[in-house]
mmCIF file of C-alpha atoms and ligand atoms in Angstrom:
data_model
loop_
_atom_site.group_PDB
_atom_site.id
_atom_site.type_symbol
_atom_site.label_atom_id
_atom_site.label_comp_id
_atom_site.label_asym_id
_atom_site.label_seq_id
_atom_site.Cartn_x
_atom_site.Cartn_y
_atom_site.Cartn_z
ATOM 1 C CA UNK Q 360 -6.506 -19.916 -2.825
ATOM 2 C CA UNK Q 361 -5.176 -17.146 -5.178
ATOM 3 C CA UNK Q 362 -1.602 -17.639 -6.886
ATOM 4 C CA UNK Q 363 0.903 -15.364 -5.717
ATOM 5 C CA UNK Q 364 2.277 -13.164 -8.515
ATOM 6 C CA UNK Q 365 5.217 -14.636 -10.894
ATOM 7 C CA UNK Q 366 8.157 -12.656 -9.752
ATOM 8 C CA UNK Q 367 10.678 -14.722 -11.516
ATOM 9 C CA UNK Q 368 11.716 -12.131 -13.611
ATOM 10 C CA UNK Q 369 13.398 -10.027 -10.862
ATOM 11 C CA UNK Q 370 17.317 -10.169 -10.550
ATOM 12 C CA UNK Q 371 19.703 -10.026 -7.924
ATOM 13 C CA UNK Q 372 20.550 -6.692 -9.834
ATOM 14 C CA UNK Q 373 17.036 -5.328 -9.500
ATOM 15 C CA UNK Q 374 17.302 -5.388 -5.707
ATOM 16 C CA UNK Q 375 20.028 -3.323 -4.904
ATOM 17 C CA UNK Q 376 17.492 -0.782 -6.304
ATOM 18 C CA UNK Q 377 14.134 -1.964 -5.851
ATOM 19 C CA UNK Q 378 12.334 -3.606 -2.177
ATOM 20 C CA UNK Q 379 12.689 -6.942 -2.891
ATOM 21 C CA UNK Q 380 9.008 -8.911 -2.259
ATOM 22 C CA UNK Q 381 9.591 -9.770 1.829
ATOM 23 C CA UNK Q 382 7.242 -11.041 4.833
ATOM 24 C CA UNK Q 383 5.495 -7.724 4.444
ATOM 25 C CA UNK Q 384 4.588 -8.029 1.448
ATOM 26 C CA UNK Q 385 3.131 -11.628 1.495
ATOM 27 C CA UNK Q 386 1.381 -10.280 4.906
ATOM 28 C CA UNK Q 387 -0.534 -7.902 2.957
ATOM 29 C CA UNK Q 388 -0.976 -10.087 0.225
ATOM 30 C CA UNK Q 389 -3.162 -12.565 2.902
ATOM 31 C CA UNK Q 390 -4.348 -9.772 4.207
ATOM 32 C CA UNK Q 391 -6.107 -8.820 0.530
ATOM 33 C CA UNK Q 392 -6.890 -12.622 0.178
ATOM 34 C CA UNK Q 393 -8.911 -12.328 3.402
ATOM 35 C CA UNK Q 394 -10.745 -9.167 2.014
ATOM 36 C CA UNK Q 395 -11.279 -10.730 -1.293
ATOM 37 C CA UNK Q 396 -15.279 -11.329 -0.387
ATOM 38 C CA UNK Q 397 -15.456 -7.850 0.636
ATOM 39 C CA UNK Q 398 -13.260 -5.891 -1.925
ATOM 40 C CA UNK Q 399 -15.439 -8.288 -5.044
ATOM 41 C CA UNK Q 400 -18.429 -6.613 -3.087
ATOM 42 C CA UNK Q 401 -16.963 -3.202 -3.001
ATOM 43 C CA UNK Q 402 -17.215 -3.379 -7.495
ATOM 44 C CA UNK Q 403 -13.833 -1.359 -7.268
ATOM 45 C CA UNK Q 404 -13.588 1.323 -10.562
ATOM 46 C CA UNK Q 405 -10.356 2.104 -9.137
ATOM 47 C CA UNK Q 406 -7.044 1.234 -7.279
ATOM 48 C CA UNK Q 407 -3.983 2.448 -6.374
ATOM 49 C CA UNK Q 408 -0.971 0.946 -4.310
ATOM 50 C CA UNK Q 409 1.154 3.932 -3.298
ATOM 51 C CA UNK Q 410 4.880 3.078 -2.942
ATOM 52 C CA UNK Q 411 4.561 -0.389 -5.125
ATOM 53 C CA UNK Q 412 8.002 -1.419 -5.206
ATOM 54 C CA UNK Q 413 8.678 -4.976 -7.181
ATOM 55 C CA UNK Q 414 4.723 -4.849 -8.214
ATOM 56 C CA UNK Q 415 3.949 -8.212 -6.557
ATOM 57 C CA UNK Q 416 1.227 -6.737 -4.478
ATOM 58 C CA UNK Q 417 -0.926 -4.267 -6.984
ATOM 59 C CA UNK Q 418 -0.211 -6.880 -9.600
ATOM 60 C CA UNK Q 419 -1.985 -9.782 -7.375
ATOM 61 C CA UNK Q 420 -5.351 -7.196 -6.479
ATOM 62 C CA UNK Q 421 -5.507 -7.113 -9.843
ATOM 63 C CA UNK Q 422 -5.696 -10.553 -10.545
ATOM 64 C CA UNK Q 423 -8.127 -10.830 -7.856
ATOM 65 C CA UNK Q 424 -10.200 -8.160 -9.323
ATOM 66 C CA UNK Q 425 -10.092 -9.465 -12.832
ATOM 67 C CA UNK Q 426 -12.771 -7.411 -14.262
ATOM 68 C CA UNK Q 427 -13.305 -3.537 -14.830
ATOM 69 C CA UNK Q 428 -10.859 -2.114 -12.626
ATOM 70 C CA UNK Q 429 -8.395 0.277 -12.984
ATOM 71 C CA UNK Q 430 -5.386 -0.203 -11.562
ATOM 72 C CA UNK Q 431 -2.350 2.382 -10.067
ATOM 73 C CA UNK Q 432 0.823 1.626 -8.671
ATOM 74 C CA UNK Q 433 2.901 4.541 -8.128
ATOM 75 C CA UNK Q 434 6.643 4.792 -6.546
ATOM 76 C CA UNK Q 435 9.069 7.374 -5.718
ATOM 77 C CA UNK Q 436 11.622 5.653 -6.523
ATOM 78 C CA UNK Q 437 12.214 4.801 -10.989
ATOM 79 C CA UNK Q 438 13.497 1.897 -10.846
ATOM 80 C CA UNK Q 439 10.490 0.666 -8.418
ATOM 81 C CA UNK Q 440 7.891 1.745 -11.284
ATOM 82 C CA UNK Q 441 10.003 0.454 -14.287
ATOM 83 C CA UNK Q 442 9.570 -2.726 -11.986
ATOM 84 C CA UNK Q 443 6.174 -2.586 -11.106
ATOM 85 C CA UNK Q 444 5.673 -2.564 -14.932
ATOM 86 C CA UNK Q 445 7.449 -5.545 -15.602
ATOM 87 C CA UNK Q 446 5.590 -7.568 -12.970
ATOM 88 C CA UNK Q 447 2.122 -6.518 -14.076
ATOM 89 C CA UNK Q 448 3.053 -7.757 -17.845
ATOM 90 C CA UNK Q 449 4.775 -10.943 -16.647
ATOM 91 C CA UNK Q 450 1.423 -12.243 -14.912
ATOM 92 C CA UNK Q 451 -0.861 -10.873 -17.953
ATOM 93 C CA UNK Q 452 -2.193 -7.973 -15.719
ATOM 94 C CA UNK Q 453 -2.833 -4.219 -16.796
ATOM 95 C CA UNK Q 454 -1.423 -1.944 -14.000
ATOM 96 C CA UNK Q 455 -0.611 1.694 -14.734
ATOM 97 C CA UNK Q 456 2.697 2.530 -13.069
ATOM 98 C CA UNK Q 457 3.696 6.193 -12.164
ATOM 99 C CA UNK Q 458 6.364 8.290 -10.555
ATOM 100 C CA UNK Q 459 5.148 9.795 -7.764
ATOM 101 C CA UNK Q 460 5.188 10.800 -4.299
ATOM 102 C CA UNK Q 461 2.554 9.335 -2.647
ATOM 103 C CA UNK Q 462 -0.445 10.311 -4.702
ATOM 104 C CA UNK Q 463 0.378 13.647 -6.172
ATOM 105 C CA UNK Q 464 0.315 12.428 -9.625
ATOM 106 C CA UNK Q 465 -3.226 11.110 -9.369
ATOM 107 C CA UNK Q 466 -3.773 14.706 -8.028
ATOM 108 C CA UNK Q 467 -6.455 16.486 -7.762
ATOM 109 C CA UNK Q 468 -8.103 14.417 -10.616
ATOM 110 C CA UNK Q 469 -8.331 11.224 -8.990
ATOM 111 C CA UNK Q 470 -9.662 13.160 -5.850
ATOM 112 C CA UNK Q 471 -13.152 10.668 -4.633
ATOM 113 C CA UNK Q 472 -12.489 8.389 -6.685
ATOM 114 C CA UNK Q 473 -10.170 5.823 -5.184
ATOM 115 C CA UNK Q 474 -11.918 3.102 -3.835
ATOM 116 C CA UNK Q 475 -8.890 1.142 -3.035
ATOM 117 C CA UNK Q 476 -6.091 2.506 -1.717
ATOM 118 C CA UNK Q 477 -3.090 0.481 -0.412
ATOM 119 C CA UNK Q 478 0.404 1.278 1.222
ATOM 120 C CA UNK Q 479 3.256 -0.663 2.485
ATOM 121 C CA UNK Q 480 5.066 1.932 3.664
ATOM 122 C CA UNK Q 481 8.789 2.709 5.127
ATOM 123 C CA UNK Q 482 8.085 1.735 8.504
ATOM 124 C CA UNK Q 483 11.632 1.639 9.877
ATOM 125 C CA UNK Q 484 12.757 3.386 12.775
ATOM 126 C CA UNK Q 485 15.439 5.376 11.437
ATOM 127 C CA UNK Q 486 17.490 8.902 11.633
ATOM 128 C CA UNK Q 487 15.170 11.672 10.177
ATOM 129 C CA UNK Q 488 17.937 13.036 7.722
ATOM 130 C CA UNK Q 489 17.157 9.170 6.030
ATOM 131 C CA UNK Q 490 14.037 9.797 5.030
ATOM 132 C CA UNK Q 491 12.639 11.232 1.834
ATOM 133 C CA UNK Q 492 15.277 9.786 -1.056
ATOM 134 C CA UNK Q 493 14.054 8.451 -4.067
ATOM 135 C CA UNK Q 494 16.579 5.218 -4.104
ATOM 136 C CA UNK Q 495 16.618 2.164 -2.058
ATOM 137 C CA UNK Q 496 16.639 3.481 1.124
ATOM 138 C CA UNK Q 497 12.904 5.068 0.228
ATOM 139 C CA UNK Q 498 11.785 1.207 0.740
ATOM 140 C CA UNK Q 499 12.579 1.583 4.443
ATOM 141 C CA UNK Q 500 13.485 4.739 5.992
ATOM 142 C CA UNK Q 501 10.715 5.945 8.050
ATOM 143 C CA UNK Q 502 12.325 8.616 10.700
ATOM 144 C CA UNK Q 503 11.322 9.044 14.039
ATOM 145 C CA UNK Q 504 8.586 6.389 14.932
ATOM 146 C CA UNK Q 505 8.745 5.121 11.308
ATOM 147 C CA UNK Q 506 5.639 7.674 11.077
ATOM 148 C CA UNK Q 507 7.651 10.738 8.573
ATOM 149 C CA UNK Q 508 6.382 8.932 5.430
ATOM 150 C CA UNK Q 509 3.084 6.928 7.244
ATOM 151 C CA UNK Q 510 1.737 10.227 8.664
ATOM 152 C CA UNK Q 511 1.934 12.180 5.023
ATOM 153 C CA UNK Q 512 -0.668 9.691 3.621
ATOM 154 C CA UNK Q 513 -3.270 9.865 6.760
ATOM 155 C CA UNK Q 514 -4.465 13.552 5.946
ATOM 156 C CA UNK Q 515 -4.665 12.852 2.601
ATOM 157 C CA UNK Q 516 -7.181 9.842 2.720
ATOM 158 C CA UNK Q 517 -10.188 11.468 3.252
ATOM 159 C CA UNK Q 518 -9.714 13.654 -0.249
ATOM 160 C CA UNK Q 519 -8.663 11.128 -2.349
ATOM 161 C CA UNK Q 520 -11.071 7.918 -1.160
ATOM 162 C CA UNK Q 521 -14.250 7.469 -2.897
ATOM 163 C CA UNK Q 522 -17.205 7.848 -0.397
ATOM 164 C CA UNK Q 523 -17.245 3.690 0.108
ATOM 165 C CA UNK Q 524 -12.961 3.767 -0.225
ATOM 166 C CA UNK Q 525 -10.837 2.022 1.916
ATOM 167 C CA UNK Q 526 -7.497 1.972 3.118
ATOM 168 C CA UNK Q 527 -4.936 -0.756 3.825
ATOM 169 C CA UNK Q 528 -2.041 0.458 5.587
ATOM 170 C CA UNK Q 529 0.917 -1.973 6.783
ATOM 171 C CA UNK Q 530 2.727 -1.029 10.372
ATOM 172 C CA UNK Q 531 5.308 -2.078 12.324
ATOM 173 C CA UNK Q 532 4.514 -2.278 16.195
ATOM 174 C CA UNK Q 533 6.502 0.589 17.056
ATOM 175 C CA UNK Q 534 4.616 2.904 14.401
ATOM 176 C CA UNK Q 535 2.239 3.284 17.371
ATOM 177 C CA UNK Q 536 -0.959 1.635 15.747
ATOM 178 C CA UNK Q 537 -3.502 3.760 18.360
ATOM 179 C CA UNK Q 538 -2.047 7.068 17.531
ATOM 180 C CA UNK Q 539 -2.636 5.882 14.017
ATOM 181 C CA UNK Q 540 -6.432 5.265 15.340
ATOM 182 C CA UNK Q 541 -7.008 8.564 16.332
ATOM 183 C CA UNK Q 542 -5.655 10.669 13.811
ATOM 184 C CA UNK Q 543 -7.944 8.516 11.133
ATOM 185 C CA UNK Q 544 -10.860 8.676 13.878
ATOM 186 C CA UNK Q 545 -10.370 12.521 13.758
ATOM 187 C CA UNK Q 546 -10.786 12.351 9.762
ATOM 188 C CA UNK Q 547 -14.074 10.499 10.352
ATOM 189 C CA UNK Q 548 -12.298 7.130 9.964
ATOM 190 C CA UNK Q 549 -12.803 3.379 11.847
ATOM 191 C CA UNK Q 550 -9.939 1.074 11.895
ATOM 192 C CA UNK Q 551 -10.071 -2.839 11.808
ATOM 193 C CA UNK Q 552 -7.291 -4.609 12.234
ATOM 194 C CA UNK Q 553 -7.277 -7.127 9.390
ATOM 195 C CA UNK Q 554 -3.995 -9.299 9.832
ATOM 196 C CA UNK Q 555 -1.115 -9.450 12.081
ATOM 197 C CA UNK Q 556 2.009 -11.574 11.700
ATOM 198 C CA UNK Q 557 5.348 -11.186 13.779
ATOM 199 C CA UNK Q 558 8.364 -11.630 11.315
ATOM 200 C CA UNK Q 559 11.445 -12.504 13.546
ATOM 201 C CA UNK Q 560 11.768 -9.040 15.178
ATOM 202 C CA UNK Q 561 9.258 -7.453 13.780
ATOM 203 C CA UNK Q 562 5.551 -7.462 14.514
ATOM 204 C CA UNK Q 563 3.811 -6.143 11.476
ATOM 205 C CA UNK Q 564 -0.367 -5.544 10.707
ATOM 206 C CA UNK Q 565 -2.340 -5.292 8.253
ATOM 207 C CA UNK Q 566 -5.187 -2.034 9.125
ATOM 208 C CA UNK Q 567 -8.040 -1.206 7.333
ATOM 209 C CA UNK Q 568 -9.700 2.246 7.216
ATOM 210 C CA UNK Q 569 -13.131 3.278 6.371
ATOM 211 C CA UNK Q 570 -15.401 6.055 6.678
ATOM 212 C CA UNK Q 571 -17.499 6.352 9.876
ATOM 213 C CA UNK Q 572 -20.435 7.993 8.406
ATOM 214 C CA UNK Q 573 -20.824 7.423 3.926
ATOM 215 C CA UNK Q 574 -23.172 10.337 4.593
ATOM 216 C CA UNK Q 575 -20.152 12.913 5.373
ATOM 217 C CA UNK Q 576 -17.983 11.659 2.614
HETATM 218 C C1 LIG N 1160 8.364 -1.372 2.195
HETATM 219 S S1 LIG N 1160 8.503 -0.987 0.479
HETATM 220 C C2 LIG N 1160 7.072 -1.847 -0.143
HETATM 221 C C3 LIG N 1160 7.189 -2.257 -1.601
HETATM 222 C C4 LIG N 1160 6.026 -3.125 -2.104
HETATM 223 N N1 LIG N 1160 4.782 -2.437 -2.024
HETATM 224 C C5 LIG N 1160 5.959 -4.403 -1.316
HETATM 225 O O1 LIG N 1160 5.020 -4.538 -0.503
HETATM 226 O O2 LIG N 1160 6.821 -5.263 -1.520
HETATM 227 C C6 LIG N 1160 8.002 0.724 0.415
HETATM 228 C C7 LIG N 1160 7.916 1.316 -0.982
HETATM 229 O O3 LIG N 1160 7.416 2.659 -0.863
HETATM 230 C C8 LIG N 1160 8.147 3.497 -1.731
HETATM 231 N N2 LIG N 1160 8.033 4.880 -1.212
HETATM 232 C C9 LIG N 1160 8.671 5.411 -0.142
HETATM 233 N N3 LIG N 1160 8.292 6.694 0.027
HETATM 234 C C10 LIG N 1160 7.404 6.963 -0.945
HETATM 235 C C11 LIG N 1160 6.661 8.128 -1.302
HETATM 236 N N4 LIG N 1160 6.759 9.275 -0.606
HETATM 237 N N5 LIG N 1160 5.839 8.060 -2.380
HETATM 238 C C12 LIG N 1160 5.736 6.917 -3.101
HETATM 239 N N6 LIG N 1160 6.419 5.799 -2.814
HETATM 240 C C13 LIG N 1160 7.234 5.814 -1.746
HETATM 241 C C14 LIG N 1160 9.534 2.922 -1.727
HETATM 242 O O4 LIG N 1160 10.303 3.343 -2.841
HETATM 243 C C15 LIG N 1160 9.236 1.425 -1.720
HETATM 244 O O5 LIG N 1160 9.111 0.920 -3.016
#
């Protein structure tokens, strides 16, 4: 229904340093196309995509979005964010692009205020010592579980989230979606499930977090 982002524009060169658009990233792009009724409902002021990569996916919620929304895309990684930039001005959209890890440039100002808030994260399985570069290898490493860089983000949700916010998060099988459950549940947090897709090997999901109780937010 919704055109998928022009990424024309990005070379072979670009990436060797940037996550290249992948199954992932067209999952969650569905996965926002399925939400489109509710996120139009939601009347988002503003959203963010933490670790944006290529800028396919922030670029596309804006284009579904259209109208008075503020968007953020924000990567640890330079070359992601000079990227993201490029992408957003190819399709005509208006994203702000930051360096950042995670959301600690949006800190504490954006804190409540964040009604969408999206992450594809490094979900790989990998040593520990691969995680936390700011290069390529950002895109994937994950650690033990693929949970170093997921299970930064969880505690933070509840600050940052406006009271109606919610939260897409992509996983891999092996990220161990209930654990996942619980920790959010203990923030005050339901999970839905909103796509799943399995990509040769991998079995990837789309989750979606949002407060139990608006009245504790
Ligand atoms: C799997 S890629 C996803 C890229 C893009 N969002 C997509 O769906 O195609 C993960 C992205 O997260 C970024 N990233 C990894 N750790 C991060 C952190 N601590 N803060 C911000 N971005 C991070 C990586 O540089 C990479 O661009």
């Amino acid at each position: 229904m919704f055109k998928t982002p022009d990424y024309s524009h990005i070379t072979s060169q670009d990436c060797q340093l940037v996550y290249e658009p992948a199954e992932d990233t067209f999952l969650l792009l569905d996965a926002l196309e399925k939400e489109f009724e509710t996120l139009q409902n939601l009347r988002p002021l503003i959203c963010v995509e933490v670790g944006c990569g290529a800028g396919v996916v922030i670029t596309f919620l804006a284009s579904l979005l259209k109208s008075d929304t503020l968007c953020f895309g924000t990567d640890i990684n330079y070359n992601a964010a000079q990227l993201s930039q490029k992408t957003s001005n190819q399709n005509g959209m208006t994203v702000n692009t930051i360096v950042s890890d995670l959301v600690n440039a949006l800190q504490p100002r954006l804190n409540g205020l964040i009604d969408v808030l999206i992450f594809n994260p490094p979900y790989v399985l990998t040593p520990s010592e691969e995680v936390g570069s700011r290069d390529i290898v950002a895109s994937w490493a994950g650690g033990i579980d693929g949970r170093q860089v997921i299970d930064r983000i969880l505690p933070i949700i509840p600050t940052v989230l406006s009271p109606k916010g919610v939260f897409y998060l992509l996983i891999l099988k092996e990220n161990k979606q209930d654990e996942i459950e619980d920790i959010m549940n203990s923030h005050g947090f339901e999970m839905a499930v909103v796509l799943q897709r399995r990509t040769g090997p991998e079995r990837l999901s789309v989750l979606k977090f949002t407060r139990i109780d608006m009245t504790y937010a």
